[in-house]
XYZ file of C-alpha atoms in Angstrom:
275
model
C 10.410 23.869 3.328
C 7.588 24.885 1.227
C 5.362 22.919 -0.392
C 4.831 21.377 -3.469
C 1.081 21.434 -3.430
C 1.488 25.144 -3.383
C 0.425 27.505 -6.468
C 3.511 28.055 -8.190
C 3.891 24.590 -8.258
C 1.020 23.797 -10.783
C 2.900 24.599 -13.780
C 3.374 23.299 -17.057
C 6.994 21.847 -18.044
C 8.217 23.209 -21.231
C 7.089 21.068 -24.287
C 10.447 19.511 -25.350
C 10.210 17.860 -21.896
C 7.148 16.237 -22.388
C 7.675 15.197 -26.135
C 11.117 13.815 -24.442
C 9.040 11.764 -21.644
C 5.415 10.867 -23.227
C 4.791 9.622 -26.903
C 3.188 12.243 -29.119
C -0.435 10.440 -29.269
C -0.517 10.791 -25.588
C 0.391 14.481 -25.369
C -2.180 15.713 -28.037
C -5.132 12.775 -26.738
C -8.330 14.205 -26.228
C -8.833 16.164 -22.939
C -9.833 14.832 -19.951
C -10.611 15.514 -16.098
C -9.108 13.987 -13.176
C -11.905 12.294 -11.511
C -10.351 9.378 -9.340
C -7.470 8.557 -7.702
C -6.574 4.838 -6.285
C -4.132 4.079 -4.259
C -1.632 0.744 -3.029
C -1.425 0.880 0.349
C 2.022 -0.400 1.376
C 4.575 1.347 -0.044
C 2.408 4.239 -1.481
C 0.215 5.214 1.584
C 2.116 4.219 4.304
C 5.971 3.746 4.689
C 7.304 0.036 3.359
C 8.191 -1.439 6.845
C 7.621 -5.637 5.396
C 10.699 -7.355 3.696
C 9.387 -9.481 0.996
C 12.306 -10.503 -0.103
C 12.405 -11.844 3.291
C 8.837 -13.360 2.864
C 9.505 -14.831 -0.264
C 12.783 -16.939 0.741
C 10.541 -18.025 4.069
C 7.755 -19.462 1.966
C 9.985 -20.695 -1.528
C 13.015 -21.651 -0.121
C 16.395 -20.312 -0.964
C 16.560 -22.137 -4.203
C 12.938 -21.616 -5.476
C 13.151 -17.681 -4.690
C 16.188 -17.458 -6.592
C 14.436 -19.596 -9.540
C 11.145 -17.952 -9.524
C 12.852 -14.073 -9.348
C 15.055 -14.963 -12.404
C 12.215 -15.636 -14.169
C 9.964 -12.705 -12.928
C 12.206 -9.206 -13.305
C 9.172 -7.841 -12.638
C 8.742 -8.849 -9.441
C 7.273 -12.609 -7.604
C 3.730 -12.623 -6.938
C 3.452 -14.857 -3.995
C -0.121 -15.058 -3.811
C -0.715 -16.397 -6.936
C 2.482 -18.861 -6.857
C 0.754 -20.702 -3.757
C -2.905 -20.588 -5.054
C -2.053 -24.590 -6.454
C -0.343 -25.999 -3.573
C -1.930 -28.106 -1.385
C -4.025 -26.839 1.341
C -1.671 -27.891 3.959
C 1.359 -26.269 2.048
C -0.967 -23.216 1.595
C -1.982 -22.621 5.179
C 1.550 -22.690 6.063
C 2.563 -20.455 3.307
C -0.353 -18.341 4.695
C 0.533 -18.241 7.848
C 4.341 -16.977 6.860
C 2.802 -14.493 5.233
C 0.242 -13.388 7.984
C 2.936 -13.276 10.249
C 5.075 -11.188 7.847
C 2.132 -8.999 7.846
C 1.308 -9.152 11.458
C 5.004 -7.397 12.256
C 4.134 -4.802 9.350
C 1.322 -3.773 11.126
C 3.075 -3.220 14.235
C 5.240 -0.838 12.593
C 3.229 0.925 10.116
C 3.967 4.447 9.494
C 2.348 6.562 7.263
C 3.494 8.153 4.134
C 5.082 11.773 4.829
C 2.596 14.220 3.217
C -0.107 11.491 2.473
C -2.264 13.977 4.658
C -1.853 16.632 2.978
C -2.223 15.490 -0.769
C -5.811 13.666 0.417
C -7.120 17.173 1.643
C -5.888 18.768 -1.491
C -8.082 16.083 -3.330
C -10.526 16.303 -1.188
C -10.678 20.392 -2.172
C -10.439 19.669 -5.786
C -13.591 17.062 -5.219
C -11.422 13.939 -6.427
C -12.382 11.083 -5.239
C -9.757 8.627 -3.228
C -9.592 4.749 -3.977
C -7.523 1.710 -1.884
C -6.692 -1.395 -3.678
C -3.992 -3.522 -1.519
C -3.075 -7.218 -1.331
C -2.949 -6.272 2.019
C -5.882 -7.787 4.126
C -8.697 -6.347 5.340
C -7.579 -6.017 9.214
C -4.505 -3.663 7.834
C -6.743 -1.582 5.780
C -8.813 -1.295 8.827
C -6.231 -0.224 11.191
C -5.073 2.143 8.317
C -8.232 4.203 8.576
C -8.282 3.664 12.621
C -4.812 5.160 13.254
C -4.666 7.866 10.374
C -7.992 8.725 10.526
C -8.162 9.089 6.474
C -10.644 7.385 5.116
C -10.981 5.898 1.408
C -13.906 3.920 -0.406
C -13.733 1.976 -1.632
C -10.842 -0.092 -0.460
C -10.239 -3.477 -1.445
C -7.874 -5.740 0.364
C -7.077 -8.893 -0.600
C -10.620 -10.379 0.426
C -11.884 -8.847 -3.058
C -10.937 -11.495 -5.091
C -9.430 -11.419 -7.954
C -6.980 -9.451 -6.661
C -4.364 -7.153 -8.476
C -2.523 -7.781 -10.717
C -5.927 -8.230 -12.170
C -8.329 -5.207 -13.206
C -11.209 -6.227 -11.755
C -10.883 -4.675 -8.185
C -10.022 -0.953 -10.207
C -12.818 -1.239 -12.558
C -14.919 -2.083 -9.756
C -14.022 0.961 -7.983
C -14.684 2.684 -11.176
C -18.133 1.395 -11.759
C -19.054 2.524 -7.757
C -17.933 6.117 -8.602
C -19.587 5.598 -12.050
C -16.295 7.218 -13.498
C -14.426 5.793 -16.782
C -11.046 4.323 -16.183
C -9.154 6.820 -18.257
C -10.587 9.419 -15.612
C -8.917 7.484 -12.468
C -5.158 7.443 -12.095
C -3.731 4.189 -10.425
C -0.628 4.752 -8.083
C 1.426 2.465 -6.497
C 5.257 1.115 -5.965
C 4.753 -2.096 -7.507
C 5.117 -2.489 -11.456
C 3.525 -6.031 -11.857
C 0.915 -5.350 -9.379
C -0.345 -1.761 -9.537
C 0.879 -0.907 -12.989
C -0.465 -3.851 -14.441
C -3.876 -3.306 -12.834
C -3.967 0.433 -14.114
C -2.691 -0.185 -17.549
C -5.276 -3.457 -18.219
C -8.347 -1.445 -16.685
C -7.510 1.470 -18.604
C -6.927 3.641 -16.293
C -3.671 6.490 -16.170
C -0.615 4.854 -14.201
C 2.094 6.330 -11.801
C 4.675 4.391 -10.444
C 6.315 5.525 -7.042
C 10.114 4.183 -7.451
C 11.616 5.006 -3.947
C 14.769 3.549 -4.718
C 14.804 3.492 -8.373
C 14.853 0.093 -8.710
C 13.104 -0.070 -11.666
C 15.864 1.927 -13.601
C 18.142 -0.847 -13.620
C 19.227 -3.114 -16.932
C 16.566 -5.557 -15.598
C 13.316 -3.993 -15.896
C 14.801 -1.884 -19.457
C 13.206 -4.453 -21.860
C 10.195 -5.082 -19.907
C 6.927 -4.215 -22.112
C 5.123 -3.027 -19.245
C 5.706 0.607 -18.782
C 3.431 3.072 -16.638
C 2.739 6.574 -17.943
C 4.924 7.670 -15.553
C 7.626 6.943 -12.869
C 9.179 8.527 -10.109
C 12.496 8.409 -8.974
C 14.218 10.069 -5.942
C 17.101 7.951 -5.941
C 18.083 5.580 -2.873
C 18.955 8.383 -0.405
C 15.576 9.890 -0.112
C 12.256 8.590 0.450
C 9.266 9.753 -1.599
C 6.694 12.357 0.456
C 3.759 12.498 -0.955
C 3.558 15.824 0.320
C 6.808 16.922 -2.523
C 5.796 14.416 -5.263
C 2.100 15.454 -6.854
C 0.401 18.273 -7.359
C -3.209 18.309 -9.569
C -3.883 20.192 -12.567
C -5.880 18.204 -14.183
C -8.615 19.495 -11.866
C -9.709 23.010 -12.927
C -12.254 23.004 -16.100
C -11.123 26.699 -16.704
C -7.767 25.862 -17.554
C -6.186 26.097 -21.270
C -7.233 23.178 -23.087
C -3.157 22.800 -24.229
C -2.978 22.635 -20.059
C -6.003 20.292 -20.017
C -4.936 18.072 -22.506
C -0.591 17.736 -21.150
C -1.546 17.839 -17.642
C -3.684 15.456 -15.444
C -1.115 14.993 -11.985
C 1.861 16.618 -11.934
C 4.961 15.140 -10.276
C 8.105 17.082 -9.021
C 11.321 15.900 -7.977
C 12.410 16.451 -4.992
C 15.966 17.878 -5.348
C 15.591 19.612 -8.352
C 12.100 21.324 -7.683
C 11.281 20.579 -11.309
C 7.748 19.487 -12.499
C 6.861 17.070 -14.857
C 3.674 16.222 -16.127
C 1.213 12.937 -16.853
C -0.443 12.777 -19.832
């Protein structure tokens, strides 16, 4: 199978396609270079081994899970549910959720072709970020096993914690790069999405089972500048989904300005572009 990080790969898509996909102001913004990329971690990095759904009913309750999803399409965030509970109700709700996390870490797996896309950044000099709401131990034992290292990386110890902007900028002001230089990708929409989009920064969300193309999420204002879907029979590979070209400063400036990552699906071998 060849790869999609090969050359004849880093193409433009015709211009109908992006008019159809990005609004015109993006397309024709003023050019800019790839500088940083930050990644999730579960989900995005490695493969998603921890049912949520599963930790959300253990911690809520069958009745508050079903209350508190209705009124988040988006997605629940747990962390920030239990932050006014008591402390007793918190430690327990903590300790669901370490154990939850615990088991993940038993499993973990990392993304097919995550490898290979961080040496290809690492050839084009772009730097490689790790926000999670992961803690610190996982993170750890991220870099341990995979031996891929990425700095920063915030887990959840780095407080406030995504959704919030804070941990991106701050990984912004270490590299002394401007958000719109960074791209933010991740599989979560309220988490990672939100995070790029309030820092500023240029968002890609990884939609393994395209999830967020049902009715439910259609009328939601949050959108990222782009989202990937491979439908519910494959799993995304990093390996087959980006390829750079915002990298090269001796590109076209048309190719400058359309292009910063491109992503390709899968089945069709098609690319499409980020503005």
């Amino acid at each position: 199978m060849p790869s999609f990080l090969s050359k004849p790969f880093l193409r433009l898509p015709p211009k109908s396609l992006l008019s159809s996909h990005f609004p015109m102001s993006t397309v024709s913004a003023k050019p800019r270079r790839l500088r940083g990329v930050v990644f999730d971690m579960d989900g995005t990095l490695t493969v998603p081994v921890i049912d949520f759904a599963a930790m959300y009913r253990t911690v809520l309750g069958d009745d508050e899970y079903k209350r508190i999803k209705a009124e988040n399409p988006s997605g629940i965030d747990i962390l920030h549910h239990i932050e006014n509970w008591s402390p007793d109700k918190q430690r327990e709700a903590y300790q669901v959720i370490a154990d939850f996390e615990k088991q993940g870490l038993d499993r973990l797996q990392i993304m097919p072709g995550a490898a290979e896309l961080c040496g290809f950044l690492d050839a084009k000099k772009i730097r490689r970020g790790l926000i999670t709401r992961n803690v610190k131990e996982a993170v750890d034992l991220f870099h341990q096993r995979f031996g891929m290292m990425f700095s920063p990386a915030l887990s959840r110890e780095f407080r406030p914690y995504k959704p919030n902007p804070a941990p991106l900028l701050h990984i912004c002001s270490t590299w002394d790069i401007q958000p719109n230089e960074v791209m933010m990708v991740g599989d979560s929409l309220k988490d990672d999405v939100a995070c790029g989009k309030q820092a500023g920064a240029v968002t890609c969300l990884l939609d393994e089972k395209g999830r967020y193309g049902s009715q439910e999420f259609a009328n939601l204002d949050l959108k990222p500048d782009f989202k990937q879907d491979l439908g519910t029979s494959e799993r995304i590979t990093m390996e087959t989904t980006f390829s750079c070209s915002w990298c090269s400063s001796h590109e076209h400036p048309n190719r400058r300005q359309a292009n910063s990552m491109a992503l390709h699906a899968a089945r069709s071998g098609t690319s499409f572009a980020l503005p």
